XYZ file of C-alpha atoms in Angstrom:
759
model
C 109.802 69.095 92.867
C 109.375 70.762 96.259
C 109.610 74.196 94.693
C 106.879 73.337 92.195
C 104.654 72.026 94.961
C 105.324 75.131 96.981
C 104.474 77.536 94.194
C 101.286 75.725 93.288
C 99.974 74.701 96.708
C 101.225 77.333 99.134
C 98.628 80.050 99.309
C 98.868 81.524 102.795
C 101.908 83.689 102.202
C 104.634 84.429 99.735
C 107.492 82.431 101.231
C 110.851 84.299 101.297
C 113.394 82.930 98.823
C 115.859 81.909 101.543
C 113.525 79.127 102.711
C 113.035 77.542 99.313
C 116.426 75.842 99.471
C 116.150 74.923 103.167
C 112.842 73.086 103.226
C 112.808 69.564 104.666
C 112.197 66.506 102.506
C 108.521 65.840 101.950
C 106.873 62.468 101.479
C 105.571 61.581 97.995
C 102.473 63.626 97.146
C 102.788 65.592 100.404
C 102.029 69.245 99.720
C 102.733 72.389 101.736
C 99.368 73.999 102.519
C 100.409 76.895 104.734
C 103.433 78.605 106.219
C 104.333 81.189 108.838
C 107.741 82.811 109.236
C 108.320 83.429 112.955
C 110.910 86.057 113.865
C 111.549 85.843 117.642
C 113.398 83.159 119.588
C 112.636 82.060 123.146
C 114.643 85.033 124.522
C 112.778 87.439 122.218
C 115.826 88.047 120.047
C 115.194 88.678 116.354
C 115.872 85.421 114.532
C 114.074 83.696 111.719
C 112.193 80.411 111.904
C 109.484 78.688 109.895
C 106.278 76.771 110.661
C 104.752 74.650 107.863
C 101.398 72.914 107.544
C 101.248 69.963 105.179
C 98.463 67.496 104.503
C 99.937 65.039 107.066
C 101.858 66.937 109.716
C 103.030 70.235 111.119
C 106.744 70.938 110.652
C 108.855 73.659 112.212
C 112.383 74.976 112.448
C 112.727 77.101 115.566
C 114.471 80.497 115.235
C 118.235 80.150 115.494
C 118.184 76.353 115.026
C 119.013 74.136 112.054
C 117.052 70.981 112.953
C 113.510 70.481 111.684
C 110.867 69.004 114.007
C 107.554 67.521 112.955
C 104.333 66.343 114.620
C 101.948 64.009 112.821
C 98.308 65.070 113.009
C 96.175 63.261 115.579
C 92.941 63.782 117.436
C 92.944 66.485 120.109
C 95.603 68.631 118.463
C 95.040 72.370 118.143
C 96.897 75.582 117.339
C 96.300 78.328 119.893
C 97.030 81.947 119.033
C 97.357 84.764 121.561
C 99.565 87.748 122.291
C 101.217 89.294 125.309
C 102.776 92.767 125.566
C 103.095 93.138 121.822
C 104.492 89.643 121.174
C 102.454 87.010 119.341
C 102.419 83.403 120.590
C 101.454 80.358 118.534
C 101.191 77.136 120.535
C 100.728 73.560 119.351
C 98.935 71.557 122.035
C 97.161 68.246 122.386
C 94.761 67.028 125.045
C 97.459 66.682 127.711
C 100.396 69.003 127.034
C 101.965 71.777 125.018
C 104.003 70.286 122.194
C 105.679 73.418 120.839
C 105.485 77.209 120.922
C 106.677 79.924 118.567
C 106.890 83.693 119.050
C 106.668 86.483 116.502
C 106.153 90.217 116.184
C 102.575 91.322 115.631
C 103.335 92.234 112.032
C 102.950 88.481 111.404
C 99.692 88.268 113.345
C 97.400 88.126 110.309
C 99.401 85.275 108.778
C 99.321 83.440 112.104
C 95.563 83.946 112.281
C 95.169 82.379 108.847
C 97.311 79.436 109.881
C 95.370 78.781 113.094
C 92.011 79.065 111.291
C 93.072 76.586 108.614
C 94.548 74.053 111.039
C 91.221 72.476 112.212
C 90.124 71.903 108.597
C 93.415 70.315 107.582
C 93.406 68.186 110.751
C 89.837 67.062 110.049
C 90.775 66.095 106.520
C 93.692 63.983 107.777
C 92.034 62.376 110.829
C 88.710 61.557 109.199
C 90.162 60.764 105.796
C 88.136 63.365 103.910
C 89.602 64.595 100.623
C 91.053 68.043 101.230
C 89.404 69.327 98.060
C 86.030 68.544 99.623
C 86.911 70.574 102.691
C 88.287 73.447 100.656
C 85.386 74.049 98.292
C 83.864 77.540 98.567
C 87.003 78.805 100.278
C 89.282 81.784 99.848
C 91.930 81.096 97.173
C 94.476 82.982 99.295
C 94.003 81.720 102.850
C 91.474 78.840 102.375
C 89.060 80.384 104.895
C 85.422 79.318 104.277
C 83.390 81.673 102.083
C 79.697 82.080 101.426
C 78.497 80.983 98.007
C 78.273 84.538 96.618
C 81.097 86.010 98.679
C 83.990 87.193 96.527
C 86.362 88.549 99.183
C 87.710 86.875 102.277
C 87.013 88.606 105.604
C 90.260 87.182 107.011
C 92.336 88.671 104.192
C 90.590 92.018 104.082
C 89.894 92.176 107.838
C 86.489 93.605 106.876
C 83.401 91.645 105.920
C 82.358 93.009 102.524
C 78.773 92.235 101.592
C 77.850 93.045 97.992
C 75.798 96.235 97.708
C 72.166 95.591 96.897
C 69.994 97.902 94.802
C 67.585 97.811 97.736
C 70.162 99.816 99.690
C 68.989 102.873 97.741
C 65.566 102.581 99.379
C 67.243 103.321 102.708
C 67.725 106.861 101.427
C 64.011 107.380 102.107
C 64.880 108.458 105.663
C 66.591 111.494 104.117
C 63.856 112.053 101.510
C 60.942 111.804 103.953
C 61.133 115.459 105.140
C 60.586 116.511 101.510
C 57.757 114.107 100.670
C 55.297 116.841 99.603
C 57.851 118.440 97.269
C 58.542 114.977 95.860
C 54.825 114.379 95.331
C 54.516 117.707 93.491
C 57.550 116.882 91.361
C 56.107 113.468 90.535
C 52.805 115.080 89.496
C 54.706 117.457 87.210
C 56.575 114.469 85.771
C 53.301 112.669 85.068
C 51.866 115.697 83.278
C 55.101 116.270 81.360
C 55.172 112.665 80.168
C 51.525 112.835 79.117
C 52.195 116.032 77.164
C 55.072 114.358 75.326
C 52.739 111.545 74.212
C 50.188 113.866 72.575
C 52.053 114.758 69.311
C 52.323 111.186 67.893
C 48.615 110.663 68.568
C 47.740 113.886 66.731
C 50.076 112.965 63.836
C 47.946 109.866 63.150
C 44.768 111.759 61.978
C 46.965 114.498 60.503
C 48.507 111.985 58.147
C 45.286 110.007 57.416
C 42.898 113.005 57.106
C 45.171 115.723 55.662
C 48.497 114.637 54.176
C 47.487 111.413 52.345
C 44.232 112.894 50.958
C 46.170 115.979 49.798
C 48.720 113.692 48.086
C 45.803 111.999 46.322
C 44.569 115.360 44.955
C 41.977 116.402 47.533
C 42.010 120.051 48.835
C 43.433 120.796 52.272
C 40.999 121.523 55.113
C 42.645 124.640 56.603
C 40.662 124.631 59.853
C 41.547 120.996 60.415
C 45.237 121.726 59.819
C 45.115 124.731 62.213
C 43.461 122.570 64.869
C 46.080 119.824 64.546
C 48.945 122.348 64.515
C 47.530 124.107 67.585
C 47.374 120.778 69.353
C 51.012 120.062 68.527
C 52.161 123.517 69.675
C 50.054 123.355 72.827
C 51.456 119.906 73.680
C 55.022 121.172 73.180
C 54.408 124.204 75.446
C 52.826 122.058 78.165
C 55.655 119.527 77.953
C 58.192 122.371 78.352
C 56.413 123.975 81.328
C 55.801 120.741 83.201
C 59.287 119.463 82.326
C 60.920 122.621 83.708
C 58.805 122.471 86.890
C 59.536 118.807 87.635
C 63.265 119.183 86.897
C 63.605 122.277 89.091
C 61.595 120.902 92.019
C 63.237 117.476 92.065
C 66.720 118.939 91.579
C 66.217 121.196 94.617
C 64.976 118.255 96.683
C 67.827 115.960 95.618
C 70.437 118.605 96.500
C 68.930 118.935 99.958
C 68.834 115.167 100.388
C 72.518 115.031 99.416
C 73.390 117.867 101.811
C 71.501 116.172 104.667
C 73.252 112.890 103.843
C 76.699 114.506 104.006
C 75.900 116.373 107.216
C 74.408 113.340 108.950
C 77.324 111.124 107.919
C 79.903 113.669 109.101
C 78.126 114.231 112.416
C 77.865 110.480 112.944
C 81.559 110.139 112.117
C 82.426 112.722 114.777
C 80.582 110.618 117.345
C 82.652 107.529 116.564
C 85.327 106.443 119.030
C 89.050 106.551 118.319
C 88.903 102.775 117.872
C 86.866 103.266 114.687
C 89.328 105.770 113.211
C 92.240 103.510 114.110
C 91.075 101.007 111.492
C 90.182 103.519 108.759
C 92.177 105.528 106.240
C 91.653 109.274 106.032
C 91.424 109.245 102.247
C 88.761 106.530 102.300
C 86.551 108.427 104.768
C 86.981 111.658 102.812
C 86.022 109.807 99.635
C 82.865 108.416 101.230
C 81.603 111.728 102.579
C 82.671 113.677 99.493
C 82.552 111.807 96.206
C 80.176 109.016 97.297
C 77.516 111.402 98.606
C 77.981 113.543 95.492
C 77.420 110.468 93.321
C 74.171 109.746 95.162
C 73.104 113.374 94.765
C 73.708 113.237 90.989
C 71.797 109.942 90.832
C 68.804 111.438 92.637
C 68.758 114.722 90.722
C 69.424 113.360 87.215
C 69.422 109.622 86.717
C 66.587 108.674 89.065
C 64.493 111.447 87.554
C 65.215 110.130 84.070
C 64.526 106.569 85.213
C 61.138 107.492 86.687
C 60.298 109.470 83.543
C 61.330 106.492 81.388
C 59.136 104.141 83.425
C 56.129 106.444 83.048
C 56.805 106.874 79.336
C 57.064 103.101 78.794
C 53.883 102.352 80.755
C 51.834 105.088 79.131
C 53.243 104.327 75.669
C 52.438 100.632 76.148
C 48.831 101.497 77.036
C 48.490 103.700 73.939
C 50.034 101.025 71.716
C 47.504 98.443 72.901
C 44.625 100.860 72.333
C 45.797 101.480 68.751
C 46.471 97.845 67.758
C 46.935 94.998 70.299
C 48.689 92.606 67.886
C 51.160 95.229 66.772
C 51.733 96.140 70.451
C 52.553 92.516 71.275
C 55.080 92.535 68.444
C 56.658 95.649 69.980
C 57.134 93.896 73.319
C 58.976 90.864 71.900
C 62.535 92.090 72.809
C 61.517 92.854 76.408
C 62.202 89.369 77.904
C 65.674 89.256 76.345
C 66.556 92.732 77.647
C 65.243 91.872 81.137
C 67.317 88.686 81.157
C 70.449 90.601 80.163
C 69.848 93.231 82.852
C 69.505 90.499 85.468
C 72.657 88.794 84.189
C 74.788 91.924 84.196
C 73.432 93.555 87.342
C 75.231 91.313 89.840
C 78.564 91.734 88.084
C 78.138 95.481 87.987
C 77.015 95.548 91.601
C 80.154 93.900 92.984
C 82.369 95.524 90.368
C 81.448 99.069 91.292
C 82.030 98.379 94.981
C 85.513 97.148 94.117
C 86.072 100.293 92.074
C 85.055 102.419 95.061
C 87.485 100.617 97.351
C 90.290 100.817 94.818
C 89.612 104.518 94.358
C 89.918 104.778 98.133
C 93.467 103.432 97.749
C 94.265 106.303 95.374
C 92.888 108.926 97.751
C 94.693 107.270 100.657
C 98.026 107.861 98.931
C 97.120 111.527 98.526
C 95.923 111.775 102.136
C 99.228 110.269 103.323
C 101.559 112.236 101.073
C 100.191 115.784 101.010
C 100.056 116.299 104.833
C 103.454 114.602 105.132
C 105.102 116.416 102.229
C 107.883 117.786 104.471
C 108.915 114.249 105.435
C 108.673 113.103 101.821
C 110.991 115.882 100.667
C 113.309 115.600 103.676
C 114.011 111.955 102.843
C 113.945 112.531 99.074
C 111.145 110.007 98.600
C 109.269 111.803 95.816
C 109.997 108.965 93.394
C 108.780 106.353 95.870
C 105.525 108.207 96.566
C 105.001 108.757 92.840
C 105.435 105.001 92.364
C 102.882 104.319 95.146
C 100.398 106.575 93.394
C 101.187 105.028 90.027
C 100.621 101.526 91.460
C 97.305 102.495 93.071
C 96.222 104.256 89.898
C 97.199 101.229 87.805
C 95.137 98.982 90.088
C 92.209 101.359 89.692
C 92.622 101.232 85.907
C 92.724 97.414 85.877
C 89.516 97.096 87.913
C 87.737 99.617 85.682
C 88.915 97.832 82.533
C 87.562 94.541 83.820
C 84.156 96.069 84.478
C 84.104 97.903 81.158
C 84.441 94.589 79.313
C 81.045 93.585 80.701
C 79.397 96.949 80.179
C 80.763 97.479 76.649
C 79.076 94.244 75.530
C 75.801 94.862 77.344
C 74.895 98.328 76.064
C 75.344 97.678 72.295
C 73.449 94.392 72.623
C 70.433 96.190 74.079
C 70.618 98.766 71.274
C 70.750 95.961 68.718
C 67.656 94.298 70.198
C 65.705 97.561 70.118
C 66.666 98.181 66.466
C 65.631 94.637 65.683
C 62.287 95.314 67.367
C 61.626 98.312 65.088
C 62.383 96.123 62.042
C 59.893 93.490 63.231
C 57.236 96.210 63.658
C 57.756 97.420 60.089
C 57.492 93.904 58.678
C 54.316 93.101 60.599
C 52.738 96.544 59.992
C 53.360 96.406 56.238
C 51.560 93.049 56.152
C 48.635 94.574 58.104
C 48.458 97.567 55.715
C 48.404 95.186 52.764
C 45.351 93.519 54.340
C 43.772 96.931 55.139
C 43.800 96.191 58.843
C 45.536 99.519 59.657
C 46.257 102.786 57.868
C 49.569 104.436 57.047
C 48.822 107.049 59.730
C 48.508 104.289 62.306
C 51.844 102.860 61.170
C 53.484 106.291 61.399
C 52.158 106.917 64.907
C 52.979 103.382 65.954
C 56.568 103.634 64.741
C 56.950 106.976 66.541
C 55.593 105.513 69.785
C 57.642 102.347 69.379
C 60.781 104.402 68.756
C 60.151 106.311 71.961
C 59.328 103.063 73.754
C 62.573 101.416 72.701
C 64.543 104.613 73.258
C 63.341 104.799 76.846
C 63.937 101.064 77.244
C 67.501 101.529 76.054
C 67.880 104.461 78.460
C 66.542 102.334 81.320
C 69.013 99.590 80.534
C 71.851 102.114 80.676
C 70.741 103.255 84.106
C 71.652 99.809 85.450
C 75.265 100.972 85.563
C 74.437 104.226 87.338
C 72.093 102.491 89.757
C 74.726 99.979 90.798
C 77.300 102.747 91.234
C 74.868 104.626 93.453
C 73.965 101.463 95.375
C 77.649 100.872 96.016
C 78.069 104.484 97.158
C 75.011 104.220 99.426
C 76.334 101.016 100.968
C 79.687 102.629 101.777
C 77.943 105.576 103.415
C 75.549 103.366 105.370
C 78.559 101.334 106.502
C 79.457 104.479 108.461
C 75.917 105.284 109.587
C 75.278 101.689 110.710
C 78.443 101.583 112.796
C 77.677 101.966 116.478
C 80.257 103.814 118.542
C 82.147 101.647 121.007
C 81.884 104.616 123.407
C 78.094 105.118 123.508
C 76.106 107.686 125.427
C 73.939 106.182 128.189
C 70.172 106.051 127.674
C 69.642 108.177 130.792
C 72.884 110.086 131.408
C 73.798 111.366 134.837
C 73.981 115.148 134.809
C 77.535 116.422 135.297
C 77.324 118.883 138.166
C 80.270 120.795 139.581
C 82.855 118.050 139.951
C 85.680 117.753 142.456
C 88.029 115.602 140.380
C 88.425 112.372 142.379
C 89.302 109.563 139.933
C 89.194 105.878 140.864
C 90.289 102.973 138.660
C 89.011 99.549 139.735
C 90.467 96.425 138.109
C 90.652 98.228 134.759
C 91.503 96.108 131.740
C 91.641 96.925 128.025
C 92.547 95.173 124.774
C 93.426 96.428 121.306
C 91.844 93.668 119.247
C 93.501 90.452 120.463
C 96.306 92.301 122.262
C 95.884 92.893 125.996
C 97.283 96.319 126.967
C 96.063 96.973 130.510
C 95.120 94.354 133.079
C 93.838 94.724 136.633
C 94.813 98.385 137.108
C 93.775 99.818 140.490
C 94.497 103.482 141.182
C 93.148 106.291 143.361
C 93.721 109.917 142.291
C 92.520 112.560 144.706
C 91.007 115.874 143.629
C 93.735 118.462 142.992
C 96.494 115.851 143.069
C 99.155 115.596 140.377
C 100.385 112.132 139.505
C 103.044 111.164 136.995
C 102.747 108.036 134.861
C 106.118 106.487 134.041
C 107.247 103.290 132.398
C 108.828 101.869 129.302
C 107.243 102.483 125.898
C 104.346 100.078 125.449
C 103.709 99.717 129.183
C 100.154 101.057 128.818
C 100.499 104.682 130.009
C 98.888 106.405 127.025
C 96.162 103.760 126.846
C 95.301 104.422 130.493
C 95.022 108.138 129.754
C 92.820 107.389 126.720
C 90.526 105.334 128.962
C 90.279 108.165 131.499
C 89.424 110.593 128.663
C 86.934 107.965 127.493
C 88.352 107.834 124.000
C 87.899 104.097 124.575
C 85.752 102.219 127.079
C 87.288 99.756 129.482
C 86.955 96.081 128.624
C 87.053 95.111 132.293
C 86.502 96.956 135.554
C 85.391 100.575 135.844
C 86.644 104.148 136.054
C 84.823 106.400 138.532
C 84.696 110.193 138.695
C 83.614 111.423 142.118
C 82.200 107.951 142.749
C 80.181 107.761 139.488
C 81.101 105.428 136.645
C 82.161 107.687 133.748
C 80.075 105.525 131.380
C 76.990 106.978 133.087
C 77.833 110.497 131.890
C 77.064 111.873 128.446
C 80.379 111.752 126.577
C 80.404 115.427 125.586
C 79.435 116.632 129.091
C 82.165 114.526 130.652
C 84.906 115.625 128.271
C 84.132 119.320 128.800
C 85.755 118.904 132.200
C 89.006 117.536 130.748
C 91.886 119.579 129.365
C 94.361 117.779 127.126
C 97.885 118.871 126.189
C 99.584 116.505 123.747
C 103.183 115.962 122.741
C 102.364 117.091 119.191
C 99.728 119.824 119.568
C 97.314 120.097 116.671
C 96.415 123.599 115.485
C 93.675 124.279 112.965
C 93.891 126.572 109.968
C 92.724 129.939 111.303
C 93.839 132.741 113.581
C 95.759 132.426 116.852
C 92.675 133.629 118.738
C 90.422 131.044 117.066
C 92.815 128.239 117.998
C 93.018 129.317 121.641
C 89.219 129.634 121.822
C 88.591 126.275 120.110
C 87.155 124.689 123.269
C 85.176 127.829 124.121
C 84.140 129.525 120.859
C 82.194 132.312 122.631
C 85.216 133.436 124.676
C 85.908 137.182 124.742
C 89.202 138.645 123.571
C 90.049 139.474 127.195
C 89.557 135.818 128.225
C 91.722 134.658 125.310
C 94.511 137.089 126.221
C 94.333 136.090 129.889
C 94.764 132.422 128.975
C 97.654 133.295 126.640
C 99.435 135.268 129.392
C 99.065 132.346 131.800
C 100.505 130.058 129.110
C 103.477 132.431 128.542
C 102.320 132.867 124.945
C 101.181 136.506 125.014
C 104.596 138.033 124.291
C 105.448 135.993 121.200
C 101.873 136.400 119.885
C 102.212 140.191 120.014
C 105.425 139.947 117.995
C 103.486 138.353 115.113
C 102.399 140.717 112.273
C 98.681 140.694 113.173
C 98.999 139.593 116.791
C 96.076 137.436 117.875
C 94.580 137.753 114.392
C 97.661 136.246 112.716
C 96.781 133.265 110.556
C 98.126 129.854 111.530
C 98.930 127.552 108.625
C 97.586 124.022 108.414
C 98.749 121.971 111.433
C 100.461 125.058 112.877
C 102.841 125.772 110.008
C 104.831 128.963 110.641
C 105.142 128.463 114.401
C 107.865 126.675 116.321
C 107.161 123.558 118.364
C 107.351 125.486 121.643
C 104.995 128.191 120.350
C 102.465 125.604 119.215
C 102.694 123.909 122.597
C 102.047 127.143 124.507
C 99.012 127.896 122.342
C 97.813 124.384 123.155
C 98.279 125.096 126.870
C 96.367 128.378 126.509
C 93.570 126.443 124.799
C 93.391 124.084 127.778
C 93.534 126.955 130.287
C 90.643 128.786 128.646
C 88.110 126.009 129.296
C 89.235 125.849 132.964
C 89.067 122.034 133.245
C 88.919 120.184 136.564
C 90.964 117.308 135.129
C 94.148 117.881 133.181
C 95.998 115.379 131.004
C 99.605 116.117 129.998
C 100.860 113.571 127.474
C 104.601 114.132 126.900
C 103.952 117.883 126.806
C 107.668 118.826 126.771
C 109.152 115.841 124.956
C 109.749 117.521 121.600
C 111.343 120.832 122.629
C 114.770 122.028 123.688
C 115.749 122.749 127.289
C 115.215 126.522 127.038
C 111.760 126.145 125.551
C 110.993 123.430 128.096
C 111.544 125.948 130.896
C 109.044 128.349 129.314
C 106.517 125.568 128.855
C 107.086 124.335 132.395
C 106.227 127.791 133.747
C 103.015 127.687 131.747
C 102.270 124.190 133.016
C 102.747 125.324 136.613
C 99.904 127.805 136.063
C 97.850 125.168 134.315
C 98.053 122.392 136.935
C 97.338 124.607 139.948
C 94.254 123.307 141.761
C 93.461 120.684 139.137
C 93.540 116.900 139.137
C 96.499 116.306 136.841
C 97.783 113.164 135.152
C 101.136 113.667 133.444
C 103.106 111.335 131.200
C 106.756 112.142 130.530
C 109.832 110.243 129.421
C 112.043 112.819 131.121
C 111.579 111.720 134.712
C 113.059 114.988 135.956
C 109.962 116.858 134.729
C 107.741 114.783 137.043
C 109.471 115.566 140.314
C 106.762 118.167 141.043
C 104.166 115.389 141.035
C 102.631 114.381 144.373
C 102.984 110.744 143.366
C 104.579 108.716 140.622
C 102.809 105.654 139.227
C 105.122 103.123 137.578
C 103.614 100.870 134.911
C 105.017 97.738 133.309
C 103.260 95.382 130.878
C 99.914 97.062 131.431
C 99.970 96.887 135.236
C 100.798 99.288 138.058
C 103.928 97.887 139.689
C 104.931 100.789 141.971
C 103.572 104.097 143.209
C 104.763 106.777 145.586
C 106.884 109.969 145.761
C 110.179 110.197 143.897
C 112.393 109.791 146.990
C 110.436 106.811 148.285
C 110.598 104.984 144.963
C 114.314 105.680 144.622
C 114.885 104.206 148.086
C 113.079 100.995 147.087
C 115.513 100.488 144.191
C 112.752 98.815 142.187
C 111.325 99.404 138.707
C 111.365 103.220 139.005
C 114.932 103.225 140.299
C 116.063 101.179 137.300
C 114.251 103.524 134.907
C 115.803 106.576 136.527
C 119.313 105.127 136.539
C 119.022 104.049 132.904
C 117.906 107.532 131.928
C 120.640 109.161 134.010
C 123.272 107.043 132.239
C 121.861 108.117 128.860
C 121.934 111.773 129.909
C 125.527 111.463 131.112
C 126.517 109.794 127.847
C 124.843 112.551 125.863
C 126.631 115.226 127.891
C 130.013 113.510 127.413
C 129.381 113.262 123.678
C 128.514 116.953 123.502
C 131.598 117.929 125.503
C 133.814 115.793 123.286
C 132.213 117.354 120.218
C 132.987 120.856 121.526
C 136.596 119.857 122.203
C 136.934 118.497 118.660
C 135.555 121.748 117.272
């Protein structure tokens, strides 16, 4: 019974099988509404526990224990969620005290967030006696979070608020079309003339049939001059339609291509101005898809489909006017299917609108697999995971297929129905026109022209109905692109930036605090770094060292406090001007596809060959570069393929030396190389740090003994600072780090010696 209740009611998470047989006894008609598996005990050891929400109480089995506890809902209760140093905390409190607390790794944070957001609603239902169904209406079927009436996806589940794309989003493209407004006006004029020329032949065919063909069939001689005049009119109309049609297609195609190019360029430039925080929550494949395929879809829409749509609209309007001038009653008969087609378009549009956005996101999943796998193909092959990655792609592709199939069910019914209505309209015209001919109200020529116009009218109407699909695809694409363009960088440029003059390099951190989402990383950091001084940042992994460096580089902005450069808050500088004074050497240097010289000169593209070679010599890279087949013109593969780790690192150092920065950041610059290569890199670093304000992070504490000061961090705070000898004498946090590392080094050396003896 419990298992059935669990499978039908539990919607917050898929509960692991091991808990299904260990659940406590529930009261009659008491259902489990939510669950969270916690995985840390009070000493932060990995053990499993479970927290359950039912309609009447909260129940829990603490990690490592066998006894279940429960707390009946009452007024004043709440579930508080927070994190500390990478550990999530969920607390049950009332108005006076904390009743219970559970800890978990942040991989469970989303599930905990769902639980805490649902708790007030469940508590309200129990305390005030409201039926839970009443509280849960218009809620997410997965996590029960409240949803808007027309909202199909839950922002808690997806972590992103998805608003359905509106067709009006396409009008926002006017900002890109505005520079070409005169070309657009000329193209529209050509379209108007082309449409008018296409409407001439049916009008000429009416007197041709009544004055030439029918009289000739009845035995009257043909008036040659009249036939020549009508034929000339038909040929002239065809030539004009061709000329104007070519002109409007060419002009509008050129404009649409330029709009698409401007859209791609603007989106990419805006993306480059985003902070690292933005990229941390995005997938590479998804961003590539937006700038590439989405902008291309918009370009095709503007150059082809929108042109056809505008032409169809003109044709329908002008044809309608002509039909009413020929015979108003017959024209009214022609328009009978219009209300039904308009109703169907309105009915289908919303489904297509949300459906195509889902397709775009699902297609992003496919490209994400490619973006993950292709750059990491060495790791895939090294661990023999080709089958696994193929299965990932197959799963994403299958999901894409399922979403497309669902949408095609709607579209496959809509399009034939519109065609059927238009064919039915032609039949009605024939029936009504034959009756009018029998009463001598109209001639056969009028019927012929009318049927020709009506056929074109319905043909264009059918074409317009088909553009609903394309329009919604383009609206979805435009929305995804404007999602990027509307995003404001969390590291903005000031309205009136302070000009960066020749800087000294004094850096001051005052009560600096920073959070990644809900997780506090740095708190109350105070630090003074003098110009030309080298400091070393040390501490356990996760202590906040790299985050502090990212804040100094202004990859992120501080949440609290301020960082000053020569007494000026760095947020008052233009971001690009400020960063030109910073050189960065990372643990894993990134090299671009291109020559060695181009990679060294990346920060200073106008550097001369002599300047590049000078920087390479200072970085101890000149000798190995000359041994390459083309020297400085040797091509570097993507991400530095073909070079060793030490060679890539020395090119990275040369790149930093070339821009001659006043501030230097070394983030684990020698962590990934052997001891011999480390010596070469260290010589290069000695040249690099001379006379510069340097902040170095290293796990090997021995590499930081050249630093003027060492700054020890723990749990996001500075706990010690001073020279190596002074910190060792204190026997505090740094001493413990150093001793722990020394023991590991000794163990490694003993293992190597033993291995040599065994050999």
